[in-house]
Amino acid sequence: MKSLRLIFGTYNHQPEGNLPELFERAYQSAYKPFLSLLYNHPRLPAILYYCGSLFEWLEEHHPEFLMLLREMVRRKQVELLGGGFYSPILSLIPDGDKLGQIEKLTTYLRTTFGVRPRGGWLTERVWEPPLARILRNSGLEYTFLDDRHFHIAGIGPEECYGPYLAEEQGKTILVLPIRNALVEMVPQASPAEMLQSLRDLAREQDGRVAVLLVDGERLGEREGSNRICYQEKWLATFFELLEANREWLEPLTPRLEEKVLQPRGRVYFPCLAHGGLMLAALDTERQRTFQEASKRLRRPEAEAYMPGGYFRQFLTRYPELNLLYSRLLYTHLLVNQMRGDKSRKKSALQELWRGQHGAVYWHGEGPGGGIFDSRLRLASYRAFIEAEKIARSGQSFLPSIIPTDFDMDGELEYLYQGRSLNAVVEPRGAGLAELDYLPCCWNYLGTMARWPQPYHRYRYEGCDWYLRQAFLDHFFGAETQIEAFDRMTYTEQGDFLNQPFELVHLRREHEDIGLSRTGRLRLRRRDHPFTVQKRYRFKDCAVECTLLLRNDSAADLELWYGLEVNLALASRGEARLLALKGSQKKELGTERAEADKLDGVLVRDPANEVAITLESANPFSLWSLPVETVSYPPAGRARQYQSNCLVLSWKFSLAAGEQWEGKVTLRLEKE
């Protein structure tokens, strides 16, 4: 009978910012039982990847796991893969960070397990052509992509049973195809059906190489998989079948069997990611169009000509993701400008790399997670802010405002750097796009809007049309209700949200900037020219926003003006909101609420031990409501907290040429 060589293994990672109980649950349900079972089958080799953050957690909480893994590496049963230490999307991060993260994991594996990895794992199988050069320069010899990626690159299914060389500027790396059809069978198909699929592959051609690399959470952590894999002994039976059929089936790892690394040819892959992400990178309407077109074709080979989107499209689909990416690049520049103290720079690099974890840079086929997971998103910001603090320490520093194209949109933003606060002033809308409180390394504008998704069942679940920033201008109709604002069914009477403001003045050293826009108000079916001016003054722990609204029309106007401020708190459940009226304080709660004739509002963020106060020179009315995104996991409809939205509003009349002035101060203090 013809033979088949099988490369079997798992890849395992837990992102920075995940809850400790989620680490523990995955360990007990998947990582521990899998490795224990594999240990009891010493003749069955496997290739395994664990990210650095998971290794760090295991060292602290379950060192016995590492002892077992070390023994399996010593007896040459397990080959460990390298890659980026904190599971970054390698193609997104600067080349120096790519090499640094790979070397960090390589060093860890060498010092902890006594082996230098030859193969590397790509997070989410995101590939861009320059990676061939980067991976080779880092000392890695091979990596893995989906067989679908080979088909897209022109390698037919009948040729997709061995490694191919990818090349960039004379540097080559071997790429082995993961057999996706086999992966999808685990653990839904029976072990006997799995074996039959392997037997069918062997019959077609002798000496083929099949790669079965499975997400470790499929083997115990996903719903129902622990019962199937371990209680019903699916995995033990599968292992026994692999061992019992060695006359034609040869499980191996590339490190032990050089013959499986003989290239079948050369291939040039386009920009790729695993299939679910390539679809999810498209906007909602294009996803639906793509799925309809796929159904019409109904031919498996059509996938080679319909790859879907491109991973970097996530940066344009979700503006908040682009802001996080911009923060990554900005922090990279700060850290790499450090000179002198190598220990301090090493610590700053550690935090920079920690913030680059790839779990937050996408939103995939699963309804939750990715960029919509506020814990992961804010954990990245926390690491970047910590890296910046380390880079600043030991150096002379003067607060100032710097004009720079922070978000790479071709227009200047204004970056304030203070001793306790950082802020980004966005000329489109003249709001704040980032507000970092350095004492607790927290971006209180690390928010997320409710963008529409294909899985949404109601319009209001994905109804936002602007970024959830701070100091945003609204003009409401007289009958507008908080419910209509929450569901975005109200009518915006002004054209100031998302629209460009002009710079009026910039006093860099005085931490003072002014912006203005002459737009229009649509009232009673008529357009009225109107000007909004904002002046930001940054203080040690406060932002002062002075407002000037001017009626440039010839008519008298009755107005209801609102100023929106969003705050991404560490935990909605622990937060407290209090309305301030003179010396009185009234609890508002974190659900939808309204209040009138207030002087201020106090927001307590206990997890960060921070008190945030919004105060106005003019008494105001308040809308307070949570911003929650909606998803549909297998268990049913779920809401995920993103931020608290506060709308301060005033009703007043302006005669022709008259103006209204106000001032709102946002203050942050440690409690």
XYZ file of C-alpha atoms in Angstrom:
671
model
C 0.000 0.000 0.000
C 1.136 3.560 -0.688
C 2.381 5.554 2.290
C 1.376 8.907 3.768
C 3.487 11.134 6.005
C 1.462 13.012 8.609
C 2.544 16.159 10.448
C 0.155 16.504 13.372
C -0.008 19.152 16.077
C -1.752 22.105 17.669
C -1.254 25.841 17.970
C -2.176 27.497 21.258
C -2.334 31.104 22.373
C -4.027 33.390 24.875
C -3.912 37.129 24.182
C -2.650 39.832 26.504
C -5.537 41.298 28.470
C -7.566 38.097 28.653
C -9.069 37.347 32.043
C -7.038 34.985 34.287
C -10.047 32.687 34.592
C -10.117 32.277 30.801
C -6.467 31.203 30.836
C -7.247 28.697 33.576
C -10.357 27.356 31.866
C -8.519 26.763 28.596
C -5.690 25.089 30.495
C -7.925 22.697 32.417
C -10.249 21.854 29.523
C -7.809 21.726 26.591
C -4.071 22.272 27.119
C -3.546 19.974 30.103
C -5.625 16.945 28.984
C -4.201 17.106 25.454
C -0.561 17.120 26.539
C -1.175 14.440 29.179
C -2.775 12.165 26.601
C -0.027 12.817 24.062
C 2.596 12.025 26.729
C 1.023 8.589 27.153
C 1.585 7.907 23.424
C 5.370 8.362 23.235
C 5.597 6.891 19.722
C 3.325 9.613 18.350
C 5.306 12.778 17.462
C 3.647 16.189 17.346
C 4.482 19.755 16.441
C 3.255 22.369 18.940
C 3.103 26.151 19.137
C 2.548 28.131 22.342
C 2.728 31.917 22.364
C 4.958 33.743 24.827
C 2.133 35.200 26.910
C 0.823 31.661 27.456
C 4.310 30.461 28.410
C 4.578 33.337 30.918
C 1.236 32.391 32.468
C 2.173 28.699 32.606
C 5.452 29.522 34.350
C 3.575 31.343 37.091
C 0.525 29.105 37.487
C 1.376 25.636 36.154
C 5.139 25.011 36.012
C 4.383 21.263 36.027
C 3.033 21.651 32.481
C 6.380 23.038 31.327
C 8.216 20.194 33.071
C 6.127 17.669 31.145
C 6.638 19.540 27.888
C 10.391 19.723 28.524
C 10.502 15.949 28.943
C 8.613 15.415 25.669
C 11.012 17.727 23.833
C 13.985 15.897 25.374
C 12.743 12.520 24.152
C 12.159 14.075 20.696
C 8.423 13.458 20.707
C 7.527 17.155 20.455
C 8.881 19.825 18.133
C 8.167 23.375 19.290
C 7.485 26.133 16.784
C 8.783 29.668 17.072
C 7.190 32.877 15.838
C 6.270 36.197 17.396
C 6.451 36.094 21.197
C 3.155 37.910 21.796
C 1.393 36.450 18.737
C 1.510 39.646 16.664
C 0.201 39.939 13.136
C 3.769 40.034 11.837
C 2.931 41.799 8.585
C 1.469 44.783 10.501
C 4.351 45.583 12.830
C 7.658 47.282 11.872
C 10.465 45.011 10.676
C 12.589 45.638 13.758
C 9.728 44.488 15.967
C 9.136 41.435 13.775
C 12.720 40.320 14.237
C 12.740 41.257 17.914
C 9.578 39.312 18.747
C 10.753 36.225 16.850
C 14.158 36.333 18.528
C 12.531 36.735 21.947
C 10.508 33.527 21.521
C 13.500 31.754 19.975
C 15.633 32.700 22.990
C 12.913 31.569 25.385
C 12.608 28.158 23.712
C 16.374 27.728 23.634
C 16.878 28.600 27.311
C 13.771 26.803 28.626
C 13.722 23.672 26.460
C 17.239 23.507 25.058
C 16.229 23.697 21.389
C 16.246 26.434 18.784
C 13.071 26.349 16.663
C 13.404 25.718 12.958
C 9.763 26.313 12.083
C 7.576 29.307 12.869
C 3.869 29.915 13.318
C 2.047 32.863 11.707
C -0.771 34.313 13.799
C -4.093 33.937 11.946
C -1.991 32.716 8.977
C -1.665 36.326 7.801
C 0.857 36.400 4.969
C 2.424 39.209 2.985
C 5.297 38.599 0.517
C 8.048 40.359 2.560
C 7.583 37.782 5.326
C 9.677 35.279 3.366
C 12.708 37.529 3.849
C 11.895 38.410 7.477
C 11.348 34.814 8.570
C 14.538 33.657 6.890
C 16.580 36.496 8.372
C 15.264 35.535 11.812
C 16.709 32.028 11.450
C 13.457 30.171 10.726
C 13.354 27.658 7.886
C 9.676 26.868 7.379
C 6.141 27.908 8.223
C 2.560 26.853 7.478
C -0.360 28.281 5.492
C -3.789 26.908 4.590
C -4.006 24.731 1.487
C -6.554 27.257 0.228
C -3.747 29.815 0.089
C -1.781 27.500 -2.196
C -4.805 27.159 -4.473
C -5.120 30.952 -4.669
C -1.416 31.121 -5.586
C -1.915 28.668 -8.451
C -1.017 25.322 -6.837
C -3.754 22.810 -7.631
C -5.222 20.443 -5.012
C -3.411 17.458 -6.542
C -0.043 19.226 -6.082
C -0.678 20.487 -2.557
C 1.036 17.731 -0.534
C 4.463 19.053 0.342
C 6.444 22.224 0.983
C 7.022 24.988 -1.548
C 9.591 27.756 -1.494
C 8.419 31.349 -1.062
C 10.985 33.978 -2.056
C 11.553 37.673 -1.388
C 14.692 39.510 -2.546
C 16.667 36.291 -2.772
C 15.615 35.003 0.658
C 13.560 31.806 0.704
C 11.364 30.082 3.270
C 9.615 26.720 3.023
C 5.831 26.821 3.373
C 3.838 23.667 4.119
C 0.108 23.440 3.331
C -2.339 22.710 6.167
C -5.022 20.308 4.976
C -8.134 22.344 5.821
C -10.600 19.556 5.062
C -8.934 17.411 7.731
C -8.881 20.260 10.246
C -12.618 20.846 9.855
C -13.300 17.185 10.673
C -11.784 17.543 14.172
C -13.567 16.455 16.361
C -16.886 16.356 14.476
C -16.064 13.288 12.373
C -15.390 9.963 14.057
C -11.766 8.792 14.450
C -12.514 6.033 11.921
C -13.696 8.624 9.398
C -10.552 10.653 10.024
C -8.423 7.583 9.353
C -10.364 6.815 6.186
C -9.718 10.330 4.875
C -6.007 9.835 5.509
C -6.149 6.428 3.798
C -7.803 8.005 0.749
C -4.968 10.532 0.511
C -2.389 7.743 0.671
C -4.062 5.747 -2.120
C -3.900 8.614 -4.592
C -0.110 8.997 -4.551
C 2.814 7.521 -2.607
C 4.925 9.650 -0.248
C 2.517 12.519 0.188
C 2.826 14.860 3.181
C -0.403 15.849 4.947
C -0.379 18.562 7.610
C -3.030 18.483 10.342
C -2.467 21.503 12.592
C -5.436 22.250 14.832
C -6.314 25.151 17.104
C -5.699 23.701 20.570
C -9.047 25.004 21.777
C -10.855 22.720 19.322
C -9.612 19.862 21.490
C -11.388 20.665 24.726
C -12.238 24.342 25.106
C -14.917 24.871 22.475
C -18.483 24.000 23.341
C -18.930 20.252 23.706
C -15.395 19.406 22.584
C -14.091 18.396 26.028
C -16.828 15.795 26.363
C -16.173 14.437 22.868
C -12.377 14.474 23.030
C -11.789 13.157 26.535
C -14.922 11.776 28.168
C -15.947 9.926 24.995
C -12.254 9.274 24.204
C -12.316 10.634 20.662
C -8.707 11.813 20.861
C -7.379 8.651 22.528
C -9.041 6.534 19.841
C -7.603 8.725 17.098
C -4.102 8.442 18.569
C -4.448 4.645 18.811
C -5.512 4.447 15.165
C -2.519 6.523 14.092
C -0.188 4.178 15.959
C -1.902 1.021 14.704
C -1.550 1.914 11.019
C 2.154 2.592 10.794
C 2.576 0.205 7.856
C 1.244 2.982 5.611
C 0.879 6.027 7.891
C 4.024 7.733 9.208
C 3.478 10.462 11.841
C 6.539 12.709 12.014
C 7.848 16.204 12.608
C 9.981 18.197 10.146
C 12.899 18.419 12.591
C 13.187 14.620 12.709
C 12.524 13.898 9.038
C 14.446 16.181 6.700
C 12.934 14.400 3.701
C 9.585 16.133 4.227
C 11.310 19.481 3.699
C 12.298 18.809 0.099
C 10.568 21.607 -1.880
C 8.213 20.656 -4.691
C 8.703 23.996 -6.387
C 8.492 27.722 -5.874
C 5.368 29.763 -5.231
C 4.515 33.440 -4.813
C 1.627 33.949 -2.423
C -0.468 37.121 -2.556
C -1.533 38.851 0.658
C -3.548 36.293 2.618
C -5.123 35.330 5.938
C -7.205 32.371 6.968
C -10.481 32.220 5.060
C -12.791 33.598 7.732
C -10.713 36.752 8.127
C -10.439 37.377 4.403
C -14.224 37.463 4.256
C -14.645 39.467 7.479
C -12.253 42.167 6.241
C -14.911 43.165 3.701
C -17.648 45.552 4.769
C -21.095 44.149 5.532
C -22.606 44.724 2.099
C -19.628 43.243 0.252
C -19.650 40.210 2.536
C -23.246 39.543 1.542
C -22.426 40.022 -2.139
C -19.449 37.680 -1.827
C -21.523 34.975 -0.146
C -24.260 35.227 -2.782
C -21.680 34.937 -5.578
C -20.109 31.907 -3.872
C -23.480 30.176 -3.688
C -24.086 30.774 -7.390
C -20.775 29.202 -8.387
C -21.180 26.159 -6.111
C -17.835 24.733 -7.199
C -14.984 24.088 -4.736
C -12.340 25.148 -7.230
C -13.924 28.597 -7.495
C -12.353 29.596 -4.161
C -9.006 30.036 -5.911
C -10.496 32.920 -7.867
C -12.523 34.439 -5.007
C -10.110 34.987 -2.115
C -12.289 37.642 -0.467
C -10.760 40.671 1.206
C -7.305 41.609 2.403
C -6.292 41.684 6.070
C -5.278 45.346 6.094
C -8.814 46.255 5.056
C -9.673 45.876 8.744
C -7.750 49.140 9.247
C -10.145 50.969 6.933
C -13.281 49.099 7.935
C -12.831 49.955 11.628
C -11.407 53.472 12.219
C -10.792 52.591 15.883
C -8.479 49.819 14.742
C -6.556 52.294 12.621
C -6.184 54.542 15.675
C -4.767 51.627 17.673
C -2.419 50.784 14.796
C -1.361 54.452 14.645
C -0.617 54.324 18.373
C 1.487 51.205 17.793
C 3.607 52.966 15.167
C 3.930 56.134 17.246
C 5.073 54.136 20.284
C 7.537 52.215 18.105
C 9.128 55.531 17.075
C 9.341 56.765 20.672
C 10.936 53.573 21.948
C 13.430 53.295 19.118
C 14.604 56.872 19.664
C 15.833 55.909 23.140
C 19.575 56.145 23.639
C 21.919 55.206 26.437
C 20.164 53.092 29.053
C 19.898 49.640 27.445
C 17.994 48.153 30.374
C 15.343 50.861 30.173
C 15.028 50.422 26.418
C 14.658 46.669 26.852
C 11.780 47.261 29.292
C 10.126 49.691 26.880
C 10.448 47.210 24.006
C 8.871 44.529 26.194
C 5.766 46.709 26.707
C 5.665 47.748 23.052
C 5.717 44.126 21.930
C 3.163 43.172 24.575
C 0.772 45.708 23.063
C 1.230 44.264 19.576
C -0.697 41.051 20.302
C -2.640 40.128 17.177
C -5.962 39.127 18.761
C -7.259 42.692 18.647
C -6.507 43.574 15.003
C -9.454 41.825 13.371
C -13.080 40.843 13.778
C -13.594 37.359 12.396
C -16.329 34.910 11.651
C -17.002 34.470 15.358
C -19.478 37.170 16.430
C -17.413 38.273 19.445
C -13.797 39.037 20.088
C -11.141 40.810 18.102
C -11.369 44.590 18.021
C -14.783 44.454 19.746
C -13.278 42.890 22.884
C -12.701 45.988 25.001
C -10.410 44.125 27.426
C -7.986 43.213 24.657
C -8.185 46.606 22.972
C -7.529 48.550 26.156
C -4.786 46.123 27.214
C -2.922 47.052 24.026
C -3.301 50.749 24.781
C -2.157 50.153 28.363
C 1.038 48.474 27.145
C 1.760 51.255 24.632
C 1.255 53.946 27.282
C 3.522 52.060 29.685
C 6.178 51.842 26.952
C 5.899 55.591 26.393
C 6.267 56.292 30.120
C 9.438 54.194 30.230
C 10.781 55.982 27.149
C 10.148 59.366 28.760
C 11.632 58.501 32.162
C 15.071 59.852 32.865
C 14.747 62.484 30.140
C 13.872 66.164 30.279
C 10.299 66.703 29.164
C 8.190 69.773 28.422
C 4.449 69.472 27.677
C 3.531 70.657 24.192
C 1.171 70.215 21.247
C 2.647 68.687 18.090
C 1.008 68.836 14.637
C 1.376 65.413 12.996
C -0.540 63.097 10.700
C -1.127 60.723 13.594
C -3.703 58.454 11.931
C -2.163 58.536 8.430
C -5.218 60.030 6.713
C -3.295 62.752 4.877
C -4.423 65.463 7.309
C -2.764 66.909 10.396
C -3.951 65.950 13.859
C -2.717 67.669 17.003
C -0.988 65.518 19.598
C -0.802 66.874 23.124
C 1.834 65.307 25.376
C 1.622 66.264 29.030
C 3.025 64.941 32.269
C -0.228 63.223 33.218
C -2.284 63.355 30.029
C -1.898 62.597 26.348
C -4.584 63.664 23.876
C -5.140 63.611 20.136
C -7.252 66.448 18.717
C -8.986 65.328 15.520
C -9.836 68.256 13.158
C -12.720 66.273 11.647
C -15.373 67.040 14.229
C -12.847 68.882 16.438
C -13.138 66.184 19.088
C -10.587 64.186 21.045
C -9.686 60.826 19.484
C -7.435 59.670 22.331
C -7.169 60.621 25.985
C -4.474 58.799 27.956
C -4.269 59.134 31.718
C -0.655 58.237 32.363
C -0.829 57.477 36.128
C -2.898 54.361 35.367
C -1.837 53.831 31.719
C -5.408 54.018 30.447
C -6.868 55.451 27.236
C -10.329 56.666 28.211
C -11.148 57.086 24.534
C -10.267 53.504 23.594
C -13.913 53.213 22.561
C -15.716 51.247 19.845
C -18.738 52.270 17.800
C -21.611 49.941 16.950
C -20.665 49.243 13.336
C -23.073 47.067 11.298
C -22.255 43.355 10.937
C -23.716 40.633 8.693
C -24.947 38.730 11.739
C -26.993 41.655 13.105
C -30.733 41.020 13.091
C -31.955 44.542 13.814
C -30.797 47.862 12.418
C -30.187 49.448 15.827
C -27.613 46.747 16.675
C -25.171 48.342 14.238
C -26.432 51.878 13.933
C -23.513 54.206 14.652
C -22.180 56.453 11.904
C -19.411 58.302 13.729
C -16.585 57.485 16.127
C -17.378 57.505 19.847
C -14.958 60.287 20.788
C -15.093 63.243 23.200
C -16.422 66.795 22.798
C -18.593 66.030 19.774
C -21.221 68.558 18.628
C -24.910 67.714 18.259
C -27.896 69.860 17.348
C -31.145 68.141 18.303
C -34.708 68.707 17.213
C -37.138 69.862 19.902
C -38.806 66.439 20.146
C -35.657 64.299 20.303
C -35.780 61.579 22.958
C -32.893 59.698 24.552
C -34.212 56.436 23.057
C -33.995 57.880 19.537
C -30.460 59.083 20.179
C -29.462 55.695 21.580
C -30.791 53.897 18.495
C -29.550 56.630 16.123
C -33.030 57.213 14.688
C -32.987 60.925 15.563
C -32.266 63.676 13.005
C -28.971 65.531 13.328
C -29.722 69.170 12.473
C -26.120 70.323 12.143
C -23.251 69.288 9.869
C -20.431 69.366 12.402
C -19.945 65.689 13.281
C -17.181 64.125 11.144
C -16.749 67.373 9.203
C -13.490 69.356 8.916
C -12.727 72.228 11.284
C -10.038 74.792 10.508
C -7.155 75.612 12.792
C -7.604 79.060 14.363
C -4.562 79.118 16.620
C -1.937 76.769 18.036
C 0.212 77.733 21.007
C 2.395 74.669 21.402
C 4.151 75.486 24.654
C 1.007 76.982 26.216
C -0.908 73.779 25.484
C -3.656 75.744 23.766
C -5.368 75.064 20.437
C -8.443 76.539 18.736
C -10.530 75.201 15.842
C -13.536 76.561 13.996
C -16.112 75.488 11.440
C -18.760 77.504 9.668
C -21.359 74.980 8.674
C -25.124 74.931 8.551
C -28.147 74.061 10.627
C -31.177 72.531 8.948
C -34.210 73.978 10.740
C -37.767 73.987 9.435
C -36.610 72.944 5.962
C -34.220 75.865 5.686
C -30.436 76.004 5.928
C -28.905 78.520 8.317
C -25.179 79.332 8.337
C -23.717 78.688 11.760
C -20.267 78.680 13.355
C -18.891 76.424 16.069
C -15.558 77.317 17.647
C -13.701 75.205 20.189
C -10.666 76.045 22.219
C -8.822 73.310 24.097
C -6.522 74.158 26.977
C -4.632 71.237 28.453
C -3.630 71.254 32.086
C -1.835 68.723 34.255
C -4.852 66.437 34.813
C -7.604 68.281 32.974
C -8.893 69.281 29.555
C -10.744 72.576 29.320
C -13.008 72.973 26.276
C -14.308 76.498 25.649
C -17.244 76.708 23.245
C -18.451 79.573 21.080
C -21.592 79.074 18.971
C -22.543 81.891 16.597
C -25.701 82.388 14.561
C -24.478 83.640 11.179
C -27.944 83.676 9.628
C -30.449 86.517 9.356
C -33.058 84.588 11.364
C -33.572 84.066 15.068
C -32.925 80.446 16.050
C -34.219 78.191 18.824
C -31.464 75.682 19.543
C -30.807 72.514 21.515
C -27.081 71.923 21.554
C -25.446 68.771 22.916
C -21.812 67.973 23.657
C -21.042 64.235 23.648
C -18.245 62.730 25.727
C -17.550 58.988 25.687
C -15.484 57.226 28.336
C -14.118 53.687 28.030
C -14.086 52.531 31.639
C -12.241 49.477 32.894
C -15.479 47.814 33.976
C -19.062 48.925 33.571
C -20.198 46.701 36.429
C -18.005 48.435 39.011
C -18.405 51.988 37.683
C -20.486 54.635 39.456
C -22.018 57.734 37.862
C -23.181 60.606 40.050
C -25.012 63.768 39.022
C -23.659 66.914 40.729
C -25.998 69.774 41.627
C -24.402 72.232 44.002
C -23.316 70.209 47.022
C -25.742 67.393 46.212
C -24.805 64.084 44.574
C -27.342 61.760 42.981
C -26.581 58.214 41.840
C -27.374 57.737 38.135
C -26.410 54.103 37.634
C -24.862 52.784 34.433
C -28.092 52.142 32.520
C -29.818 54.764 30.393
C -30.595 57.835 32.537
C -31.543 61.514 32.312
C -31.039 64.471 34.648
C -31.566 68.254 34.513
C -30.017 71.438 35.895
C -26.670 69.878 36.743
C -23.356 71.568 37.452
C -21.329 68.448 36.785
C -21.174 64.686 36.620
C -18.768 62.426 38.496
C -17.700 59.078 37.048
C -15.875 56.677 39.336
C -13.738 53.976 37.713
C -12.789 51.745 40.680
C -10.745 49.244 38.665
C -8.320 52.039 37.757
C -8.906 53.962 41.016
C -9.751 57.064 38.990
C -12.423 59.740 39.411
C -13.470 61.616 36.262
C -15.380 64.863 36.625
C -17.189 66.789 33.899
C -18.067 70.336 34.969
C -19.770 73.151 33.089
C -19.858 76.893 33.644
C -23.527 76.761 32.565
C -26.031 74.336 34.169
C -26.843 71.522 31.774
C -29.148 68.599 31.124
C -27.608 65.153 30.898
C -28.180 61.963 28.970
C -26.173 58.997 30.206
C -26.213 55.674 28.415
C -23.953 52.662 27.898
C -22.580 51.911 24.435
C -22.796 48.159 23.891
C -22.126 46.115 20.786
C -24.333 43.123 20.007
C -23.150 39.692 18.895
C -24.700 36.273 18.475
C -22.473 33.554 19.976
C -23.773 29.954 19.978
C -25.428 30.488 23.363
C -27.590 33.331 22.013
C -27.648 37.106 21.841
C -24.885 38.852 23.802
C -24.053 42.460 24.610
C -20.503 43.673 25.090
C -19.719 46.870 26.959
C -17.624 49.419 25.048
C -18.017 52.794 26.775
C -20.286 55.174 28.656
C -21.785 57.976 26.605
C -22.519 61.294 28.338
C -24.348 64.062 26.477
C -24.380 67.480 28.146
C -26.983 69.748 26.546
C -28.310 73.296 26.672
C -31.410 74.928 25.161
C -31.207 78.595 24.192
C -32.205 81.179 21.583
C -29.814 83.100 19.360
C -30.810 86.198 17.465
C -29.182 86.946 14.120
C -25.455 87.510 14.700
C -25.676 86.564 18.380
C -23.379 84.033 20.024
C -23.458 81.655 23.005
C -20.443 80.744 25.094
C -19.805 77.810 27.372
C -16.978 75.953 29.004
C -16.728 72.273 29.934
C -13.828 70.878 31.950
C -12.924 67.200 32.079
C -10.741 66.369 35.061
C -9.092 63.058 36.020
C -7.777 62.255 39.489
C -6.453 59.176 41.250
C -8.647 58.081 44.157
